[in-house]
mmCIF file of C-alpha atoms in Angstrom:
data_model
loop_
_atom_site.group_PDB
_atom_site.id
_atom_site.type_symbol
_atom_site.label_atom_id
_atom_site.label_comp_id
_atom_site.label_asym_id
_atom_site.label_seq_id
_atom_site.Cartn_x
_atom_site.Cartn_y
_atom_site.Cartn_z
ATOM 1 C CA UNK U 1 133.522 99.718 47.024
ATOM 2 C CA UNK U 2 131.396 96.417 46.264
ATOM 3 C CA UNK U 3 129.046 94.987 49.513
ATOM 4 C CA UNK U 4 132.116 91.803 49.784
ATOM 5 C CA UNK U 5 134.671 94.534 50.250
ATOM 6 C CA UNK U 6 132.784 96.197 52.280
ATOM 7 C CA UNK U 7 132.059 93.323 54.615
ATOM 8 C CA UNK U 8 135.206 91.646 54.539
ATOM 9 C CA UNK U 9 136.452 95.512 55.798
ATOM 10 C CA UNK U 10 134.641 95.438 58.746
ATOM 11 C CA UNK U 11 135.347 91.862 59.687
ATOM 12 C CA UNK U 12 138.929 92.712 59.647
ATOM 13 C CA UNK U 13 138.455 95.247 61.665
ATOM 14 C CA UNK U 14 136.525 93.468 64.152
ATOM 15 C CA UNK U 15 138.670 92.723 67.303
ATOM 16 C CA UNK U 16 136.109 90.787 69.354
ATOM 17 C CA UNK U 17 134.940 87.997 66.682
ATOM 18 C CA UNK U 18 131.162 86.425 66.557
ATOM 19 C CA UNK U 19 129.429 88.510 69.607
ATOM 20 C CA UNK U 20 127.136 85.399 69.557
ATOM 21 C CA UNK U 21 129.931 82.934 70.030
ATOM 22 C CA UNK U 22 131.570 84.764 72.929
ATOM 23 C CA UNK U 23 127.914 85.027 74.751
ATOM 24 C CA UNK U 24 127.210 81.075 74.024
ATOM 25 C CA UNK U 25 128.830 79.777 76.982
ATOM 26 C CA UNK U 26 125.926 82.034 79.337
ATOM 27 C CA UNK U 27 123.525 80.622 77.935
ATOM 28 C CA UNK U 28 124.329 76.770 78.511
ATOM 29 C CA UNK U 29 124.939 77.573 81.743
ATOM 30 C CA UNK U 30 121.587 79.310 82.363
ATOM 31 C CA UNK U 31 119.788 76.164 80.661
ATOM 32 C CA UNK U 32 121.862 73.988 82.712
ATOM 33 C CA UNK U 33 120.176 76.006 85.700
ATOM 34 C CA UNK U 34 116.959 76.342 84.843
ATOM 35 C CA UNK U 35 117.425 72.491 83.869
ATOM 36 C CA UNK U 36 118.489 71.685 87.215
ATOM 37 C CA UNK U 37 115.546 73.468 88.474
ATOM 38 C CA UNK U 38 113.027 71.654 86.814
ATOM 39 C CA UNK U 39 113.961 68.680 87.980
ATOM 40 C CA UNK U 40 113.742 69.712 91.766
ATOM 41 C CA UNK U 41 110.558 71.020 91.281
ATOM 42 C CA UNK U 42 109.223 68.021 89.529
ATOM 43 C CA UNK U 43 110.383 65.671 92.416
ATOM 44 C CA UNK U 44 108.082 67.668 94.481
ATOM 45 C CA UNK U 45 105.242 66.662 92.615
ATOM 46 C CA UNK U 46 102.001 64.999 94.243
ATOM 47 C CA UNK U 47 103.956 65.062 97.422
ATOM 48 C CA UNK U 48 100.641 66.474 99.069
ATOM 49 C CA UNK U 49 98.738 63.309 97.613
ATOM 50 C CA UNK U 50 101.205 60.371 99.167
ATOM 51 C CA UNK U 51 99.053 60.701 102.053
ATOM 52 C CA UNK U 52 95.616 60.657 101.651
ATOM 53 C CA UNK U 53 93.887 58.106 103.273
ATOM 54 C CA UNK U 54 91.191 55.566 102.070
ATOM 55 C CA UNK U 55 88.303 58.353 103.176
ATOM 56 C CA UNK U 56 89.855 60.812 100.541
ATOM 57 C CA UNK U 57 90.849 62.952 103.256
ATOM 58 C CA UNK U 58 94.790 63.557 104.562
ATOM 59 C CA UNK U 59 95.679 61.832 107.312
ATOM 60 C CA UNK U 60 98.127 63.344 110.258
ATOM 61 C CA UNK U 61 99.311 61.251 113.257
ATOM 62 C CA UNK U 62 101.210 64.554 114.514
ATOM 63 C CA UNK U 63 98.114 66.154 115.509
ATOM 64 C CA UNK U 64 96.243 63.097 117.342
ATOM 65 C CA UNK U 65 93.442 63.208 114.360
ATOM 66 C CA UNK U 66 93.768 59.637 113.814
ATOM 67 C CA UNK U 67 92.980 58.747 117.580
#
Protein backbone atom coordinates (compact mmCIF):
# COMPACT_ATOMS: atom_id res chain seq x y z
CA UNK A 1 0.00 0.00 0.00
CA UNK A 2 1.45 3.37 -1.59
CA UNK A 3 1.12 6.83 0.88
CA UNK A 4 -2.10 8.01 -1.93
CA UNK A 5 -3.83 4.78 -1.05
CA UNK A 6 -3.19 5.09 2.10
CA UNK A 7 -4.56 8.59 2.45
CA UNK A 8 -7.33 8.40 0.22
CA UNK A 9 -8.27 5.18 2.83
CA UNK A 10 -8.58 7.19 5.64
CA UNK A 11 -10.40 10.05 4.01
CA UNK A 12 -13.03 7.65 3.06
CA UNK A 13 -13.32 6.59 6.15
CA UNK A 14 -13.61 9.85 7.70
CA UNK A 15 -17.28 10.58 8.72
CA UNK A 16 -16.85 14.10 10.11
CA UNK A 17 -14.94 15.90 7.06
CA UNK A 18 -12.21 18.91 7.55
CA UNK A 19 -12.20 19.19 11.62
CA UNK A 20 -11.00 22.75 10.72
CA UNK A 21 -13.97 23.56 8.58
CA UNK A 22 -16.58 22.38 11.07
CA UNK A 23 -14.71 24.59 13.97
CA UNK A 24 -14.53 27.81 11.48
CA UNK A 25 -17.79 29.16 12.26
CA UNK A 26 -16.42 29.61 16.38
CA UNK A 27 -14.00 31.36 15.50
CA UNK A 28 -15.74 34.27 13.42
CA UNK A 29 -17.95 34.52 15.98
CA UNK A 30 -15.32 34.96 18.73
CA UNK A 31 -13.55 37.71 16.42
CA UNK A 32 -16.81 39.21 15.86
CA UNK A 33 -16.82 39.50 19.83
CA UNK A 34 -13.72 40.45 20.66
CA UNK A 35 -14.30 42.94 17.59
CA UNK A 36 -17.25 44.31 19.14
CA UNK A 37 -15.30 44.75 22.22
CA UNK A 38 -12.72 46.79 20.97
CA UNK A 39 -14.73 49.15 19.77
CA UNK A 40 -16.56 49.82 23.18
CA UNK A 41 -13.51 50.11 24.82
CA UNK A 42 -12.04 52.50 22.37
CA UNK A 43 -15.11 54.89 22.68
CA UNK A 44 -14.10 55.14 26.21
CA UNK A 45 -10.98 56.62 25.40
CA UNK A 46 -9.71 60.09 26.90
CA UNK A 47 -13.09 60.27 28.48
CA UNK A 48 -11.16 61.33 31.77
CA UNK A 49 -9.45 64.23 29.67
CA UNK A 50 -12.89 65.97 28.16
CA UNK A 51 -12.81 67.79 31.29
CA UNK A 52 -9.88 69.32 32.31
CA UNK A 53 -9.98 72.77 32.72
CA UNK A 54 -7.67 75.65 31.47
CA UNK A 55 -5.48 75.20 34.98
CA UNK A 56 -4.67 71.53 33.85
CA UNK A 57 -6.60 70.34 36.64
CA UNK A 58 -10.34 68.46 36.39
CA UNK A 59 -12.99 70.43 37.06
CA UNK A 60 -16.33 69.13 39.09
CA UNK A 61 -19.43 71.34 39.62
CA UNK A 62 -21.00 68.26 41.66
CA UNK A 63 -18.82 68.82 44.50
CA UNK A 64 -19.03 72.83 44.83
CA UNK A 65 -15.06 72.98 43.83
CA UNK A 66 -15.72 75.48 41.28
CA UNK A 67 -17.48 77.94 43.81
Amino acid sequence: MDLATAISTLAAESEHGNVALETFPYGLLAFGVFGVLALIMASYRNVANRHVGADGHASSQADGAGH
